[in-house]
Tab-separated table of C-alpha atoms in Angstrom:
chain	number	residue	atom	x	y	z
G	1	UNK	CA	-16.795	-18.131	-39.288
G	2	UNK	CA	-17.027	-16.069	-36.280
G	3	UNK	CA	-13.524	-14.463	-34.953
G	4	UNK	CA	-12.496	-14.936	-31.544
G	5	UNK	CA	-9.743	-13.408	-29.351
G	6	UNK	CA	-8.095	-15.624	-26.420
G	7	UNK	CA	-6.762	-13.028	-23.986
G	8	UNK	CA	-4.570	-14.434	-21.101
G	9	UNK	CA	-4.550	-11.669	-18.547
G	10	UNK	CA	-0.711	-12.018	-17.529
G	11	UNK	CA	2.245	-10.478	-18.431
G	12	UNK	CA	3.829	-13.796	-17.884
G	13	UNK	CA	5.449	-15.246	-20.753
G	14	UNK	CA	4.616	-18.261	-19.421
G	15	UNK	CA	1.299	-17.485	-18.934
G	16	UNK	CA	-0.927	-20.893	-17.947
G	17	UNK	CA	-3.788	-18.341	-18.516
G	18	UNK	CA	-2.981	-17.616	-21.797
G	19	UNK	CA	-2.308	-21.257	-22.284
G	20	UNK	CA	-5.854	-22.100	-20.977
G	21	UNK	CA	-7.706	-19.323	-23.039
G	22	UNK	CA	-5.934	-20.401	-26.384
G	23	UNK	CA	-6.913	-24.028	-25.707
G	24	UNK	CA	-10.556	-23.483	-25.032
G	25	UNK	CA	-10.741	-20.537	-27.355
G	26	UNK	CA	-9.507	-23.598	-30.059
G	27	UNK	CA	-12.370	-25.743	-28.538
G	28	UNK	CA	-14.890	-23.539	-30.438
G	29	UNK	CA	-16.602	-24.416	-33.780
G	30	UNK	CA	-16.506	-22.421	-36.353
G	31	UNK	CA	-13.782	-19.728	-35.097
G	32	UNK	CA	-10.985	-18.225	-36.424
G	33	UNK	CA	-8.868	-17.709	-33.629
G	34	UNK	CA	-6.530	-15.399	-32.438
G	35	UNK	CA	-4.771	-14.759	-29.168
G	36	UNK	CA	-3.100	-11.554	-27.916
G	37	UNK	CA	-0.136	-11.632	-25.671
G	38	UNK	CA	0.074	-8.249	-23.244
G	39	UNK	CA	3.615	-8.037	-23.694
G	40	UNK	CA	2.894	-6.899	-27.153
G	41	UNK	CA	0.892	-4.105	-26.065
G	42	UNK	CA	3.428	-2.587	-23.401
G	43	UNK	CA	1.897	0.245	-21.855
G	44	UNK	CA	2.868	3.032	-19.551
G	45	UNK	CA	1.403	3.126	-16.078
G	46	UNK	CA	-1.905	4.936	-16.429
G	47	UNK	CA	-2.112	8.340	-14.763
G	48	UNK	CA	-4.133	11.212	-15.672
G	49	UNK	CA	-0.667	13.377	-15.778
G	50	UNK	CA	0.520	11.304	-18.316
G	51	UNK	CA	-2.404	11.247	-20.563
G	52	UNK	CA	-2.924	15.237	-19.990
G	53	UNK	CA	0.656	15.438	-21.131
G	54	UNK	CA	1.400	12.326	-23.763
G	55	UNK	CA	-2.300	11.483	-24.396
G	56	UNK	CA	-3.658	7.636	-25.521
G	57	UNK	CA	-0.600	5.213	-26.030
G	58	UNK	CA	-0.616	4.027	-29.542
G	59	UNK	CA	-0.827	0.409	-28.216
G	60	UNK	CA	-3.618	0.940	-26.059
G	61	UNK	CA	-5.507	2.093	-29.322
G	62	UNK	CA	-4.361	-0.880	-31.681
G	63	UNK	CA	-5.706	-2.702	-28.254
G	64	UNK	CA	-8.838	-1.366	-28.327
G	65	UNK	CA	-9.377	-1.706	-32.268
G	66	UNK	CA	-8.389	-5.289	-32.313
G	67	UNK	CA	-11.597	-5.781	-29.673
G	68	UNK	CA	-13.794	-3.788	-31.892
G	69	UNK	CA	-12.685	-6.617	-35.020
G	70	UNK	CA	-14.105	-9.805	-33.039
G	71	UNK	CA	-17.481	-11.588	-32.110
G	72	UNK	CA	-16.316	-12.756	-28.716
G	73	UNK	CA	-13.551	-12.943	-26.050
G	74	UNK	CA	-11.695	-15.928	-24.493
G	75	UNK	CA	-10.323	-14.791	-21.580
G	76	UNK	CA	-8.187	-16.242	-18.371
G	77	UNK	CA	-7.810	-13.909	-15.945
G	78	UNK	CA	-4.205	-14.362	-13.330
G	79	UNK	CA	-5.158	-13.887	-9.955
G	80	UNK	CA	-2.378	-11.281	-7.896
G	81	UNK	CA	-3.430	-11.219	-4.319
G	82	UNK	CA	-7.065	-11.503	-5.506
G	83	UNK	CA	-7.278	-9.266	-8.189
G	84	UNK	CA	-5.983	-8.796	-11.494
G	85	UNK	CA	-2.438	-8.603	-12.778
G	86	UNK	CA	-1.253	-5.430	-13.327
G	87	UNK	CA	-0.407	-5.538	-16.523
G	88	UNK	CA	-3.855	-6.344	-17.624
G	89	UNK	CA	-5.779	-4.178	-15.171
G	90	UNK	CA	-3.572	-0.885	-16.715
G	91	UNK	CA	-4.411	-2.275	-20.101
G	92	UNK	CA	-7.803	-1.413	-18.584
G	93	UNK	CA	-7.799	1.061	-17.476
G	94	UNK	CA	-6.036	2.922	-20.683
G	95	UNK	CA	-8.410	1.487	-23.111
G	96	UNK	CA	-11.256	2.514	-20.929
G	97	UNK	CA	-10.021	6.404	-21.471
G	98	UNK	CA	-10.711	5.566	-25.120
G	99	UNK	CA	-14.318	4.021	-24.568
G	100	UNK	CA	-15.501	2.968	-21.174
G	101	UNK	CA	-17.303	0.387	-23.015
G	102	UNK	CA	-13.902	-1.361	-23.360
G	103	UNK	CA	-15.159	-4.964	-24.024
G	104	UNK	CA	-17.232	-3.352	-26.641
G	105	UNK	CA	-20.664	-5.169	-25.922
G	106	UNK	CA	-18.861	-8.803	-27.205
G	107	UNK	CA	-19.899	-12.261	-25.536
G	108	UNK	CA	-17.322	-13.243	-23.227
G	109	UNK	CA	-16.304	-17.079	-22.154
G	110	UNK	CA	-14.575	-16.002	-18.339
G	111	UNK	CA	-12.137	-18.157	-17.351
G	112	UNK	CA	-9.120	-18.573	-14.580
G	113	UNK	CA	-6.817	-20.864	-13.853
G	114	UNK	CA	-3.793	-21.143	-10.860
G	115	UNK	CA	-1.397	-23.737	-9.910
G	116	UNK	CA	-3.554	-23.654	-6.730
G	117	UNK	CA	-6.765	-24.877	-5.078
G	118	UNK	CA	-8.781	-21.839	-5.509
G	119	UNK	CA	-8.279	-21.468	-9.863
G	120	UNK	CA	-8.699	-17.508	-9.632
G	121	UNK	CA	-11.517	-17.793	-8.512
G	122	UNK	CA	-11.873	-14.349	-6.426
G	123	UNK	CA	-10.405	-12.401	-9.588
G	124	UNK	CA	-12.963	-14.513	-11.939
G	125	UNK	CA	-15.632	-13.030	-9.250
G	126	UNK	CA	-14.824	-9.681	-9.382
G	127	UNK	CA	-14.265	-10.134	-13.063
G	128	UNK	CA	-18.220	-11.214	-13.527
G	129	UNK	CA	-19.301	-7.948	-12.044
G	130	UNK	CA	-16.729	-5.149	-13.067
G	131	UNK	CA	-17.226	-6.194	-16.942
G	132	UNK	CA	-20.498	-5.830	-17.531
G	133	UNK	CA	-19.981	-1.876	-16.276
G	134	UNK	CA	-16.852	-1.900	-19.119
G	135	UNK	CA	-19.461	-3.291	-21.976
G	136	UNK	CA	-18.322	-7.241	-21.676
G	137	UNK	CA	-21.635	-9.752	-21.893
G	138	UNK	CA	-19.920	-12.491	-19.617
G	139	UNK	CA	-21.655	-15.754	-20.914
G	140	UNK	CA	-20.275	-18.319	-18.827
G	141	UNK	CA	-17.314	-18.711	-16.375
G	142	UNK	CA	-14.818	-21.220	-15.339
G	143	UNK	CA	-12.393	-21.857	-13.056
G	144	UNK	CA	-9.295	-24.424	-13.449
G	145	UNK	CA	-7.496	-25.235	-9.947
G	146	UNK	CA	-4.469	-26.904	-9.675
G	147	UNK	CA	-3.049	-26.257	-13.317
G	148	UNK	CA	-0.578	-28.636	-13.203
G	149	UNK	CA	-2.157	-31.706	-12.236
G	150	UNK	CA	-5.416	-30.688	-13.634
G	151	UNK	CA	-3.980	-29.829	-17.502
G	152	UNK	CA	-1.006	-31.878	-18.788
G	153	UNK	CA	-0.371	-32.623	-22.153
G	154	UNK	CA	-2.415	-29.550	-23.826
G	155	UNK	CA	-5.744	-31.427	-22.110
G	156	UNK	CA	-7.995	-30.970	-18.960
G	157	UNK	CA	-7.443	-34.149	-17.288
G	158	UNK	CA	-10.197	-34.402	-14.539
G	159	UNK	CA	-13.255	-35.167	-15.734
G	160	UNK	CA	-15.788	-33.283	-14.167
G	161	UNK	CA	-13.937	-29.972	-14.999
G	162	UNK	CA	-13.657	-31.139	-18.496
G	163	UNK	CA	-17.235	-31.970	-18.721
G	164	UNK	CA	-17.968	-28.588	-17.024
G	165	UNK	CA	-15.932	-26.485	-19.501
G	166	UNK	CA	-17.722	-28.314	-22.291
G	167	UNK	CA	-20.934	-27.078	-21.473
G	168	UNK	CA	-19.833	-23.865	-20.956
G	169	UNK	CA	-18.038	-23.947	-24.426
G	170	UNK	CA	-21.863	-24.728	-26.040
G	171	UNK	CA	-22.743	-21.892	-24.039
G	172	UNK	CA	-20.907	-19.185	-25.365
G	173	UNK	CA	-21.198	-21.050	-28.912
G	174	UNK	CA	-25.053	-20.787	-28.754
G	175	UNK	CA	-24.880	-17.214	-27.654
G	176	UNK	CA	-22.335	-16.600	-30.815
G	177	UNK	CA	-24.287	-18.159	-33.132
G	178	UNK	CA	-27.340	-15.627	-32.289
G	179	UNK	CA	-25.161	-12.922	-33.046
């Protein structure tokens, strides 16, 4: 059984990211799956003043050791003004002052979602090319527009994304079962 993490990259505690990585992260065989919520891992704002003073913030170690535990990532990125949240991007950048390899060479399935037209996608972009610096093998990626007409009742409802995200589901299972 291969041990998964579904990451929603919001602060939100209504996070339709999270809710989109925990329901595809579920759509895996074989996984035991877990999901972290970043309100669980509150961090300070990263600055080099605080670490020179305070050093690594417990959480953002517990953070990084829960990465090192897993075969792959499930992960939904929020989209702020066309980049990350801040929450998750200060998540970053703490656990990359621990190892810059943050995502700690796992397979990643990418995903984003927004209740608009464009699903994230110019975080999910930026996303595909940052990771692979931080150590994150980004298998396959996926965008969700329009959340709330396009997912109701725990399910994708449009058909083409559905059948999209499938394959890219048997994607990231193929590349986890070579592992």
């Amino acid at each position: 059984m291969k041990k998964i993490i579904a990451l929603g990259g919001s602060n939100s505690k209504n996070s339709i990211n999270k809710t989109l990585a925990i329901h595809v992260a579920n759509k895996i065989e074989n996984a035991e799956v877990s999901s972290i919520d970043l309100n669980d891992f509150e961090l300070p704002l990263y600055g080099i003043d605080y670490e020179t003073e305070h050093g690594i913030p417990e959480n953002a170690e517990k953070l990084s050791h829960q990465i090192e535990d897993i075969d792959g990532l499930v992960m939904s990125l929020a989209e702020h003004n066309g980049s990350y949240t801040v929450a998750f991007k200060n998540a970053l950048d703490w656990m990359s002052r621990i190892d810059i390899k943050v995502w700690k060479d796992k397979p990643i399935l990418l995903l984003a979602t927004s209740p608009g037209a464009r699903g994230g996608t110019i975080v999910l972009e930026s996303a595909k090319t940052y990771f692979s610096f931080l150590g994150g093998q980004v298998v396959a990626d996926f965008s969700l527009p329009n959340f709330y007409e396009n997912f109701l009742e725990n399910q994708i409802t449009n058909v083409g994304l559905k059948i999209e995200l499938i394959d890219k589901v048997h994607l990231f299972e193929q590349v986890l079962n070579d592992k």
